[in-house]
GROMACS .gro file of C-alpha atoms in nm:
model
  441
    1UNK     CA    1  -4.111   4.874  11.120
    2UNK     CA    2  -3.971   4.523  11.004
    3UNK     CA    3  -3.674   4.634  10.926
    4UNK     CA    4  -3.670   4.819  11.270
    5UNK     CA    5  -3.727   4.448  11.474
    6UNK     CA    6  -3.509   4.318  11.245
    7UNK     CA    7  -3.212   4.537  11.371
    8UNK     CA    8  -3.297   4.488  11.769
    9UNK     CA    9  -3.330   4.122  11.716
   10UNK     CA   10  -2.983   4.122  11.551
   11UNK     CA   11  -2.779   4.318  11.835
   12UNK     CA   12  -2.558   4.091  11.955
   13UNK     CA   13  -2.634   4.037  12.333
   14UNK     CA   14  -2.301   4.122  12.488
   15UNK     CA   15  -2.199   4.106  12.916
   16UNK     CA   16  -1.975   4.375  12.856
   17UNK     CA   17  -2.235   4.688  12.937
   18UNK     CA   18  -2.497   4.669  13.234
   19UNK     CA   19  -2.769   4.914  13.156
   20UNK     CA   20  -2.876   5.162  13.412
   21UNK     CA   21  -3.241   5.252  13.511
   22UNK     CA   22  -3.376   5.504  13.294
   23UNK     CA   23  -3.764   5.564  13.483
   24UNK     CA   24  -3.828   5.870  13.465
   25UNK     CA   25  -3.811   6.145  13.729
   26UNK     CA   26  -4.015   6.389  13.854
   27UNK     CA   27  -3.705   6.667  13.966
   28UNK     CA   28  -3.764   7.005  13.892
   29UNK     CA   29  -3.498   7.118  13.608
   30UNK     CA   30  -3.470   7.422  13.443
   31UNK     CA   31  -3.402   7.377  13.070
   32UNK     CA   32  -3.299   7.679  12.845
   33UNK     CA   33  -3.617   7.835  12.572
   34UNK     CA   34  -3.871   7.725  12.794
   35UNK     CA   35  -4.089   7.704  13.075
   36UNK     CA   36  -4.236   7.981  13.252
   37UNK     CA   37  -4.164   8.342  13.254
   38UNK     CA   38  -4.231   8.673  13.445
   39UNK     CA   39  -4.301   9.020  13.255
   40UNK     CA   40  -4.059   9.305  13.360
   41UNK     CA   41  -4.197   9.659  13.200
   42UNK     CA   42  -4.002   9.919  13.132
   43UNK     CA   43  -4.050  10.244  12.970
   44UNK     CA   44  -3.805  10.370  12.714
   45UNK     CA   45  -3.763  10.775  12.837
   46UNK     CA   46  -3.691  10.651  13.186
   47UNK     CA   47  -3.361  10.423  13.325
   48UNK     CA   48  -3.425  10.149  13.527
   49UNK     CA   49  -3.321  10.070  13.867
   50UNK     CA   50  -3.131   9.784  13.772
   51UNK     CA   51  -2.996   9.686  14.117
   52UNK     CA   52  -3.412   9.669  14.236
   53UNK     CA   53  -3.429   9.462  13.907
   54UNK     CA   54  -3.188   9.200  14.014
   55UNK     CA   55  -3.388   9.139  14.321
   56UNK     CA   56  -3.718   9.063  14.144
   57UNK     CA   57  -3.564   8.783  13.858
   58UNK     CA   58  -3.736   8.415  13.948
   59UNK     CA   59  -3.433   8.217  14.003
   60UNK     CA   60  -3.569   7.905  13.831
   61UNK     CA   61  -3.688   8.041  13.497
   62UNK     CA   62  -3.422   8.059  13.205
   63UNK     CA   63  -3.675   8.270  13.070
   64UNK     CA   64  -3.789   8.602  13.076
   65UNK     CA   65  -4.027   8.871  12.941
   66UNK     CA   66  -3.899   9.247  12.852
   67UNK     CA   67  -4.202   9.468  12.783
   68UNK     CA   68  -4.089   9.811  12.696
   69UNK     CA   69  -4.325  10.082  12.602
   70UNK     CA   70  -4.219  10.362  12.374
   71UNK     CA   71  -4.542  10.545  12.344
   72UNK     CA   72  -4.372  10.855  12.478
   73UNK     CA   73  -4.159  10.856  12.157
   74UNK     CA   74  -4.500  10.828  11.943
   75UNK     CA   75  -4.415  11.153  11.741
   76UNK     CA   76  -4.091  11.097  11.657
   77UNK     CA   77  -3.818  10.859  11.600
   78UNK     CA   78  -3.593  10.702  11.938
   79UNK     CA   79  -3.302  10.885  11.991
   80UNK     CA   80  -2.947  10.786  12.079
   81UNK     CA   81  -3.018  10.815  12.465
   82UNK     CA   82  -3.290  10.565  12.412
   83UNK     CA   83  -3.189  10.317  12.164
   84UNK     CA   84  -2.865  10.262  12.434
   85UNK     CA   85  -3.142  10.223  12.729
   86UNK     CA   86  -3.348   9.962  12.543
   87UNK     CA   87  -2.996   9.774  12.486
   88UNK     CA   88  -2.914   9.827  12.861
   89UNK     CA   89  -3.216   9.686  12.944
   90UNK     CA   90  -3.128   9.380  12.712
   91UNK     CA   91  -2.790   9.349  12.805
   92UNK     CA   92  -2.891   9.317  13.174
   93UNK     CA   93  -3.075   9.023  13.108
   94UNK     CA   94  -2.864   8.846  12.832
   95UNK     CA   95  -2.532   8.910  13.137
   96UNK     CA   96  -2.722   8.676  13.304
   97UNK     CA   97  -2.799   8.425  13.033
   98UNK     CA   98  -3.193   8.449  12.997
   99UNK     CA   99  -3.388   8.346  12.656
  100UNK     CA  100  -3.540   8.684  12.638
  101UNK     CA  101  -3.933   8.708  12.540
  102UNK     CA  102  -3.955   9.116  12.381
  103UNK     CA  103  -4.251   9.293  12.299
  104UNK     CA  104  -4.169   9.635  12.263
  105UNK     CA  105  -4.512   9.848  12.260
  106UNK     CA  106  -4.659  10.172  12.257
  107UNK     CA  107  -4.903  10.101  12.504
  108UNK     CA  108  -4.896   9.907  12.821
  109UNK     CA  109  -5.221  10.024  12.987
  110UNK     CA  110  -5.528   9.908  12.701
  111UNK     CA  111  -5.504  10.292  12.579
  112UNK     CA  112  -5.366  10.218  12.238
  113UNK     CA  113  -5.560  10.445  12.010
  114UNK     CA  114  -5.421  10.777  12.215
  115UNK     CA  115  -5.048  10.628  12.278
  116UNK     CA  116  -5.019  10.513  11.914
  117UNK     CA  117  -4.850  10.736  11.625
  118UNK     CA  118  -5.085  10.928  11.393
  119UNK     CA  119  -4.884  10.835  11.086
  120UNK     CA  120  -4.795  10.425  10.979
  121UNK     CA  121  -4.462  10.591  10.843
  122UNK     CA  122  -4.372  10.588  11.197
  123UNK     CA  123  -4.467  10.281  11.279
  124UNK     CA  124  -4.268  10.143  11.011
  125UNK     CA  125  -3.934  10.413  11.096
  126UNK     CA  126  -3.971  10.268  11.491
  127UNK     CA  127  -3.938   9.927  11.398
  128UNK     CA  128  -3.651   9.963  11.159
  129UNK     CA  129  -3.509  10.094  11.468
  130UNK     CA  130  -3.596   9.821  11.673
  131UNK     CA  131  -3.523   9.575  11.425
  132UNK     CA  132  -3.131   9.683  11.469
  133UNK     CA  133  -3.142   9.587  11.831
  134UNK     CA  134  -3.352   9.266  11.804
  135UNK     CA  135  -3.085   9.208  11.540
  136UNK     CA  136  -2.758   9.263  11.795
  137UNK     CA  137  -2.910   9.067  12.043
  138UNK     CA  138  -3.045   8.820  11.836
  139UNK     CA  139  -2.861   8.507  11.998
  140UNK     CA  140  -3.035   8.607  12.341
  141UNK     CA  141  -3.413   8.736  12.195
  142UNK     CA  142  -3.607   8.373  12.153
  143UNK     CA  143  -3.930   8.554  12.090
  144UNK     CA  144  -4.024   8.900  11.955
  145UNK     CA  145  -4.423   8.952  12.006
  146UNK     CA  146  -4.634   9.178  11.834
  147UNK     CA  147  -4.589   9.429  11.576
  148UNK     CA  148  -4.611   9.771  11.824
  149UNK     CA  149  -4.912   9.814  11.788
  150UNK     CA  150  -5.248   9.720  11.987
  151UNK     CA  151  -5.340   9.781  12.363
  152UNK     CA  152  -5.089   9.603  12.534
  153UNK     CA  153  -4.901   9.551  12.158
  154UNK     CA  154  -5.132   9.289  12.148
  155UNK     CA  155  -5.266   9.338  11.798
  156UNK     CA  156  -5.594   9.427  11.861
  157UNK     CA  157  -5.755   9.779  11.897
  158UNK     CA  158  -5.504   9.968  11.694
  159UNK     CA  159  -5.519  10.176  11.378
  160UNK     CA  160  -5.234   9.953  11.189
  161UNK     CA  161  -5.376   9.628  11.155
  162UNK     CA  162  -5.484   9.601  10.841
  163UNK     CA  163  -5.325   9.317  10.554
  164UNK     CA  164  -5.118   9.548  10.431
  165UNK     CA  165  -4.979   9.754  10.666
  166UNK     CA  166  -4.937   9.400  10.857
  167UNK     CA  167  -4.712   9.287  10.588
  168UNK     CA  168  -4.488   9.559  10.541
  169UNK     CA  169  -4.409   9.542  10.892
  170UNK     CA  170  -4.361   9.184  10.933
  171UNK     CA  171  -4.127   9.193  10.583
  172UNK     CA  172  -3.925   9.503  10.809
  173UNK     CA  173  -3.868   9.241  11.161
  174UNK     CA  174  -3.797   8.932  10.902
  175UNK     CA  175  -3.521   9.151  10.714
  176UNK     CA  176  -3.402   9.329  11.102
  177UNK     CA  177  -3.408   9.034  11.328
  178UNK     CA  178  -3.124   8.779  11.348
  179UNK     CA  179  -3.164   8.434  11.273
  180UNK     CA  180  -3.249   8.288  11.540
  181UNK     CA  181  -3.511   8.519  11.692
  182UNK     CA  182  -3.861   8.410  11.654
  183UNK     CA  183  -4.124   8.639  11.567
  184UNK     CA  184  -4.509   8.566  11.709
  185UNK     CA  185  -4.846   8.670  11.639
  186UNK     CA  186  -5.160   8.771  11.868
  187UNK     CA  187  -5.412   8.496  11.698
  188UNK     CA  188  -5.394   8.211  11.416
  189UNK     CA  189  -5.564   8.424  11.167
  190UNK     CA  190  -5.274   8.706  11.165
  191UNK     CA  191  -5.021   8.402  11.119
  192UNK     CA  192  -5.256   8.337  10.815
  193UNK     CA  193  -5.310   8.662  10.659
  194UNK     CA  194  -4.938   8.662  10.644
  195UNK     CA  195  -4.888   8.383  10.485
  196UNK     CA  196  -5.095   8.351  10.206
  197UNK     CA  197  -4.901   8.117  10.024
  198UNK     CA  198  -4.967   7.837  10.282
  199UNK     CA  199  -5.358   7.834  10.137
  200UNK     CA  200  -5.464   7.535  10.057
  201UNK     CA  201  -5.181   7.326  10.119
  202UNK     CA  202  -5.218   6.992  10.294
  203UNK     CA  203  -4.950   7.127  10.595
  204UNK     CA  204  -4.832   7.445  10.702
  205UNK     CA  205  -4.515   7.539  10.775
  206UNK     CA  206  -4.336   7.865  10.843
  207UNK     CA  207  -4.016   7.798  11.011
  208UNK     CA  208  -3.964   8.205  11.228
  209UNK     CA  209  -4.342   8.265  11.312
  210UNK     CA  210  -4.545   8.116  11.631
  211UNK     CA  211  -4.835   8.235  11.833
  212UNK     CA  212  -4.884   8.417  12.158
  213UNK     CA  213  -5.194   8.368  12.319
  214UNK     CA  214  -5.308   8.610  12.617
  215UNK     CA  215  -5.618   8.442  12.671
  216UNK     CA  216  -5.570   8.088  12.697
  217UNK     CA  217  -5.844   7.904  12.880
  218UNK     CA  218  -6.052   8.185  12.968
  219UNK     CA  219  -6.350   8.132  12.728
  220UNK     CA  220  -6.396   7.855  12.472
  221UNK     CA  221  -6.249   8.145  12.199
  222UNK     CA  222  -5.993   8.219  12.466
  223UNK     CA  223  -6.118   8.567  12.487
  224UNK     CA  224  -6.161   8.622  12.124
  225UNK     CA  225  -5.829   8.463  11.997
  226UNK     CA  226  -6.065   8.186  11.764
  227UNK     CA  227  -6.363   8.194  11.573
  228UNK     CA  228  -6.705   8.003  11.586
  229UNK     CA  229  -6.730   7.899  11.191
  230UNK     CA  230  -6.548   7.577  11.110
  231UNK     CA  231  -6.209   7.562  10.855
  232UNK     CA  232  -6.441   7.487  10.570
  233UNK     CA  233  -6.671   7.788  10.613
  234UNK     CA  234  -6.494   8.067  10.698
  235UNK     CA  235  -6.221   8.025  10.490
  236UNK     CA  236  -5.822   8.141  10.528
  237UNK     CA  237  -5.874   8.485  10.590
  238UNK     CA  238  -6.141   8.482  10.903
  239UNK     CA  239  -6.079   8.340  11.247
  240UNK     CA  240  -6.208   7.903  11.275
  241UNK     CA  241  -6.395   7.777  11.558
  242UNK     CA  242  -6.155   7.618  11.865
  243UNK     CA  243  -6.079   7.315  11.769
  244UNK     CA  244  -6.009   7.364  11.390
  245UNK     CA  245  -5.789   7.665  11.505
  246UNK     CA  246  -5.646   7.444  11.792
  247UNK     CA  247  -5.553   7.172  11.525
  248UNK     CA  248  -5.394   7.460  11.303
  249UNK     CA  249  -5.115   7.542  11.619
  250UNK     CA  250  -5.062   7.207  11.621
  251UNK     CA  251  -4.908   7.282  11.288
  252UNK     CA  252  -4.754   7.586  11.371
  253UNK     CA  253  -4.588   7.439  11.671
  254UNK     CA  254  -4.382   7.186  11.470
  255UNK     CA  255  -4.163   7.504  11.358
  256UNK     CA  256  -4.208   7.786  11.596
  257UNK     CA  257  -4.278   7.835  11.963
  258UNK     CA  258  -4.628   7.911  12.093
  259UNK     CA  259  -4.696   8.035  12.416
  260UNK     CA  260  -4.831   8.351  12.641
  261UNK     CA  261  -5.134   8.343  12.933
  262UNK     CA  262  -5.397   8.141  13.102
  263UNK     CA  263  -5.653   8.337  13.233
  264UNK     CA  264  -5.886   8.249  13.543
  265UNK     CA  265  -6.266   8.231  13.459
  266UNK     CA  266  -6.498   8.140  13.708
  267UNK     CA  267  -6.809   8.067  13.407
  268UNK     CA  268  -6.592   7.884  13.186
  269UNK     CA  269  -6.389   7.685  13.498
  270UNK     CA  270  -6.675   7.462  13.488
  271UNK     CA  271  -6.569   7.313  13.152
  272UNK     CA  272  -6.295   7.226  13.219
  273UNK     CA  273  -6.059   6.947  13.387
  274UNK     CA  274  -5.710   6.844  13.423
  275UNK     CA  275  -5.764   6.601  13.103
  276UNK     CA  276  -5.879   6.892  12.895
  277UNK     CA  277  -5.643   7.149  13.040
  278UNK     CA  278  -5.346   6.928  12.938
  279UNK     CA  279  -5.468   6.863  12.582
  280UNK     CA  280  -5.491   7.183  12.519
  281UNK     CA  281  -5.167   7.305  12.603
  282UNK     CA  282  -5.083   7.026  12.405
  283UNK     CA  283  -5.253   7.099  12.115
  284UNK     CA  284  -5.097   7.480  12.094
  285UNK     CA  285  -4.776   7.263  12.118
  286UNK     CA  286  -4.712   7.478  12.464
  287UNK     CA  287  -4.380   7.630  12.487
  288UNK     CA  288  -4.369   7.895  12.769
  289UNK     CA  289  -4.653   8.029  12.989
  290UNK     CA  290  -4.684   8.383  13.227
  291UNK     CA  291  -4.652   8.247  13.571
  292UNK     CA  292  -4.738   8.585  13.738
  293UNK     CA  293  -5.023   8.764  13.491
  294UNK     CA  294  -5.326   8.572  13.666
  295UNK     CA  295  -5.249   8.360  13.926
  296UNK     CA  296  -5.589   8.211  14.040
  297UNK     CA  297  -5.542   7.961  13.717
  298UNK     CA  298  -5.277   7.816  13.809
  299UNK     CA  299  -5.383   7.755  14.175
  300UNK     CA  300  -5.644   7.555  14.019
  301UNK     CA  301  -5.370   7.355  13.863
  302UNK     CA  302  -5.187   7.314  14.191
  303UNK     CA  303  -5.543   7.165  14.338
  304UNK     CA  304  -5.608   6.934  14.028
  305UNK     CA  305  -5.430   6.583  14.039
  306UNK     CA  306  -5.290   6.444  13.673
  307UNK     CA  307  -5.510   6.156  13.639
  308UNK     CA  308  -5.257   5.984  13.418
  309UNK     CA  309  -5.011   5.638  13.521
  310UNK     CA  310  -4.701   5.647  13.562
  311UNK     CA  311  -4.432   5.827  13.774
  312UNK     CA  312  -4.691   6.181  13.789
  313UNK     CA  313  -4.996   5.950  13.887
  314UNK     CA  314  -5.095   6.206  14.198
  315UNK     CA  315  -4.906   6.495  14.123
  316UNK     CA  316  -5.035   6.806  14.025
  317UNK     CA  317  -5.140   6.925  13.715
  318UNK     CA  318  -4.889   7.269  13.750
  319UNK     CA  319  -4.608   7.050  13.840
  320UNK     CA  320  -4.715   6.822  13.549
  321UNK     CA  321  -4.747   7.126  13.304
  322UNK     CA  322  -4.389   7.274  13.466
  323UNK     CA  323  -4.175   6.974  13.334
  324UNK     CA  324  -4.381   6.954  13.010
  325UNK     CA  325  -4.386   7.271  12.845
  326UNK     CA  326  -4.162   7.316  12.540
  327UNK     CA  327  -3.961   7.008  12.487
  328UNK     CA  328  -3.845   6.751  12.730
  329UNK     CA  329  -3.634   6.478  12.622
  330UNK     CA  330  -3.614   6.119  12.792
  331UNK     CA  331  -3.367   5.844  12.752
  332UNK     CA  332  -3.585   5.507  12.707
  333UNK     CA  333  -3.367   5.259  12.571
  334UNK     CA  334  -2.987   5.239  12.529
  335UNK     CA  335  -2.760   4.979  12.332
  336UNK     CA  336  -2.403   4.901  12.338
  337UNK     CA  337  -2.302   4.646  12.087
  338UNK     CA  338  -1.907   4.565  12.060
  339UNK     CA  339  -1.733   4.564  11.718
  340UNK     CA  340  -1.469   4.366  11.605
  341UNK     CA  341  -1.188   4.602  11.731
  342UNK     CA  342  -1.107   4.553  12.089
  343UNK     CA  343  -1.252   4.806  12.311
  344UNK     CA  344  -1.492   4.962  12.042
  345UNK     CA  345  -1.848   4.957  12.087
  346UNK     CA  346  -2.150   5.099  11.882
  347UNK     CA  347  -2.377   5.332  12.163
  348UNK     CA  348  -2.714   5.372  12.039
  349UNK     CA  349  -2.934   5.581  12.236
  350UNK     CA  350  -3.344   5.544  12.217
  351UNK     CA  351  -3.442   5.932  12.344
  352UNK     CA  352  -3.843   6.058  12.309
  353UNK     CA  353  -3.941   6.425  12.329
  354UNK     CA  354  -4.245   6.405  12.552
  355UNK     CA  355  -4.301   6.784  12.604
  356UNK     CA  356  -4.572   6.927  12.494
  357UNK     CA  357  -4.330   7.102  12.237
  358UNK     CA  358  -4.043   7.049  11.972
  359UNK     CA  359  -3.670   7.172  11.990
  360UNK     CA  360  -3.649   7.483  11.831
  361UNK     CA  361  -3.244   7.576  11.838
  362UNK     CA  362  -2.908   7.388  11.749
  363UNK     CA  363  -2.774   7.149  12.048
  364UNK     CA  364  -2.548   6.821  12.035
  365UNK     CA  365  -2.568   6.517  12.274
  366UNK     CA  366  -2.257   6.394  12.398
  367UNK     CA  367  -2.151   6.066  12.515
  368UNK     CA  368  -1.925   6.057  12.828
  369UNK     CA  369  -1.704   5.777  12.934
  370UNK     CA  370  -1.369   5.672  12.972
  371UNK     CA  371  -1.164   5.540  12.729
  372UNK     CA  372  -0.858   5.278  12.716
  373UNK     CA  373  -0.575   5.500  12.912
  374UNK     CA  374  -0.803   5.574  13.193
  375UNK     CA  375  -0.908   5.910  13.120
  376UNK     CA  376  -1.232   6.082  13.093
  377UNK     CA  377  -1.327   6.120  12.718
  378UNK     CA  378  -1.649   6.245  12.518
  379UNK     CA  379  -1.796   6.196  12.127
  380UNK     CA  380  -2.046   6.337  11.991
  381UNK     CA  381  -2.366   6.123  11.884
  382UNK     CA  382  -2.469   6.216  11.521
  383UNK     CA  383  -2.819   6.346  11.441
  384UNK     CA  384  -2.956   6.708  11.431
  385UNK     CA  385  -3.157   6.855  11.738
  386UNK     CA  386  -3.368   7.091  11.618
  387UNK     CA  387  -3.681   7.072  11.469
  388UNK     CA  388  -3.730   6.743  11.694
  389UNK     CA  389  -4.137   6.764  11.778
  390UNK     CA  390  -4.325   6.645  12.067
  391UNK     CA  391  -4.414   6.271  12.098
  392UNK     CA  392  -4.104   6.196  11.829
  393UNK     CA  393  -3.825   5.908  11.857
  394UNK     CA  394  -3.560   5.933  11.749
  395UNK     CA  395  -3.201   5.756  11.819
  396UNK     CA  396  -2.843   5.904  11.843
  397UNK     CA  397  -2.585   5.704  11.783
  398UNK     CA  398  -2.145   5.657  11.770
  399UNK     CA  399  -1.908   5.445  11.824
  400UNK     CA  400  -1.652   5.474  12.099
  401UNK     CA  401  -1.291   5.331  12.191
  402UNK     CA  402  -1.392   5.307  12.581
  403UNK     CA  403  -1.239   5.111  12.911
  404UNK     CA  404  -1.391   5.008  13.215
  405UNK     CA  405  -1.666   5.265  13.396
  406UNK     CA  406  -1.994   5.460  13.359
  407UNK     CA  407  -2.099   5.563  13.022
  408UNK     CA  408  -2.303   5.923  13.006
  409UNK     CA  409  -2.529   6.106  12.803
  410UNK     CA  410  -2.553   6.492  12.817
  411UNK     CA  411  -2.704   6.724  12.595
  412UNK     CA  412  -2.588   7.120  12.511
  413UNK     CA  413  -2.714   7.421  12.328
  414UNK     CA  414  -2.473   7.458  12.064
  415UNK     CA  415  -2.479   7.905  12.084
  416UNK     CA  416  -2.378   7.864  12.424
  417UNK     CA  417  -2.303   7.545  12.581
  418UNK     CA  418  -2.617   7.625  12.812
  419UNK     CA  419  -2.673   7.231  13.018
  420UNK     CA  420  -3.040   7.054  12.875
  421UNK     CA  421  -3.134   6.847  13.126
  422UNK     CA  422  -3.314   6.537  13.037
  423UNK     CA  423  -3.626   6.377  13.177
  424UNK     CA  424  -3.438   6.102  13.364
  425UNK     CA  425  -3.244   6.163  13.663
  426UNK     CA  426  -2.925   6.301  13.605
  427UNK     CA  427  -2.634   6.469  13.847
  428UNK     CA  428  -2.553   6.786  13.906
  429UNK     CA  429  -2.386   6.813  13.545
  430UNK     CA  430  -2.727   6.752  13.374
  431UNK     CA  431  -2.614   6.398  13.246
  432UNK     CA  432  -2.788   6.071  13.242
  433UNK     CA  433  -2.619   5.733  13.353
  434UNK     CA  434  -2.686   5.449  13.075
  435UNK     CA  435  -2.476   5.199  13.283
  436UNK     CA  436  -2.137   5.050  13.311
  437UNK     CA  437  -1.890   4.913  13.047
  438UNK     CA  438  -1.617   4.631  13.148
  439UNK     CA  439  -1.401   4.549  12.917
  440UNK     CA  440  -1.412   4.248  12.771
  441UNK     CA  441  -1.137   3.991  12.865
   0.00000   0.00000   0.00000
């Protein structure tokens, strides 16, 4: 922290740059790997009517949910035929440059004990095959749920859930998937049971595995997704009470996306308010949410007023949560300080993630500004992206050979150059203003 003071108190105070206003803004933006979603089921033996899809996409999400349900194929492997469908299916929605949420099932209708395979050697044979395709789309998957298995492949109710058989097919989806898919599990204790080796150490950490939870708010074990014995007392196998499991996402969260449903309750409504909705979903470290599954939730939200300061003071609590799931990044401070060459400064920018969530992929920030001959340049400021968590500071920084004009930040997903809007305003190009440089004379 000294040392910190020490280096603002020694910028030199220079006329040559007048800083813009960075407040922050309350815009709806649509950031990639985040936000809210809609589910789109399919089943495997039967093509979709992909021109009636098109129609039904939400045009502001950048994500979106691909349930496909191969119960029909429960006796025996996919075949050609169907393995292409499932791709077309994928295809469709990469085309148009979604982050893809896929849980591939047997069982979309809470019947999984008759729509499930009789033998685990299935199981296991299925998701080899799916594991190929998760694999060749593994820049556009973000999220893989489930296992198969479970009513609603939600890992619960199923024949196949047992440590073992768990293991051997989370080891097939960690050797199938590509590297930057992210695999999730129905409830903290399945994330634990699978990784044994994180007993007893002071931190978890598991860098491919999050959480989806379908019951979110509906109950104070959000429908059977925690415990009711504390950490201590039921020990790493067994389900904890809320907020011990609660505190364990946390965790979680600072490596993987969490996510899934809230779910209306008209008993357990009474609980709760906008104070303890929002530090909740900050607690699970929030990434993406089901805006379609149960809709009387979130109309709550709309209702409820954040209580907080600031530029949300009197907004809702849904438009609150909108802008804050996953990670949202906001330019508080920036600092030009000229070096001894003419026309070179040193661009230091202050940026905090205050999403509910960390940075998950690889993206660069980019300074934008025009340099000595007039013409529009750009550098990139050093420092890695991912893996920044919520409430974290951190500050890019490079130095630039710039004339007279505006000076810009913007910020990119490396994989495909997909625009990350920051929390400030920013134009149409997603960039932020950080003010003007004149040269000095």
């Amino acid at each position: 922290m000294r040392k910190l003071i020490s280096r603002m108190l020694n910028r030199k105070s220079d006329s040559c740059f007048q800083k813009a206003d960075l407040t922050e803004s309350t815009e709806e933006r649509s950031n990639p790997a985040r936000g809210w979603y809609q589910i789109h089921t399919f089943l495997a033996e039967k093509e979709p009517d992909f021109e009636e899809l098109r129609w039904c996409l939400h045009p502001k999400d950048t994500l979106v949910f691909a349930l496909i349900d191969i119960g029909y194929f429960r006796d025996r492997d996919l075949d050609q035929e169907v393995l292409e469908r499932i791709c077309r299916i994928l295809a469709f929605f990469s085309e148009r440059a979604y982050d893809c949420i896929v849980r591939i099932v047997y069982d979309h209708e809470g019947k999984a004990l008759i729509r499930e395979p009789f033998h685990f050697s299935q199981v296991k044979s299925h998701l080899e095959q799916v594991g190929k395709i998760v694999n060749q789309f593994g820049n556009h998957i973000f999220i893989f749920q489930g296992m198969l298995v479970g009513n609603w492949g939600e890992m619960h109710s199923s024949r196949f859930l047992e440590e073992g058989e768990m293991l051997q097919m989370t080891e097939i989806l960690r050797r199938c998937k590509g590297g930057q898919t992210y695999l999730s599990v129905r409830r903290p204790v399945y994330w634990r049971i699978l990784h044994k080796k994180q007993k007893g150490k002071h931190s978890v950490r598991a860098e491919d595995m999050g959480i989806f939870d379908d019951g979110i708010l509906a109950s104070e074990s959000h429908l059977g997704t925690f415990g009711t014995e504390s950490r201590k007392l039921a020990g790493w196998d067994k389900p904890w009470r809320r907020e011990d499991e609660l505190s364990f996402e946390t965790e979680i969260g600072r490596y993987a996306p969490n996510g899934g449903e809230a779910v209306y309750s008209q008993i357990y409504l009474q609980e709760l308010t906008p104070e303890r909705v929002l530090e909740t979903l900050r607690k699970m470290q929030i990434t993406y949410l089901n805006r379609d599954h149960d809709t009387r939730i979130l109309d709550v939200w709309r209702k409820w007023k954040y209580s907080g300061t600031g530029v949300w003071e009197g907004k809702s609590v849904f438009d609150y949560v909108s802008a804050h799931m996953g990670y949202r990044f906001f330019v508080r401070n920036v600092f030009v300080t000229p070096k001894k060459e003419r026309h070179t400064y040193l661009v230091e920018i202050e940026i905090e993630n205050i999403g509910f969530a960390g940075f998950y992929q690889e993206a660069g920030f980019y300074l934008e500004f025009t340099d000595v001959e007039g013409m529009n340049s750009s550098k990139t400021a050093d420092g890695c992206v991912k893996g920044w968590n919520s409430k974290e500071c951190r500050t890019p920084a490079c130095t630039i050979e710039a004339g007279d004009g505006g000076l810009f930040l913007a910020a990119r997903r490396k994989k495909d150059g997909a625009v990350i809007y920051f929390g400030n305003g920013s134009d149409a190009q997603g960039r932020v203003l950080l003010g003007y440089l004149q040269s000095e004379q």
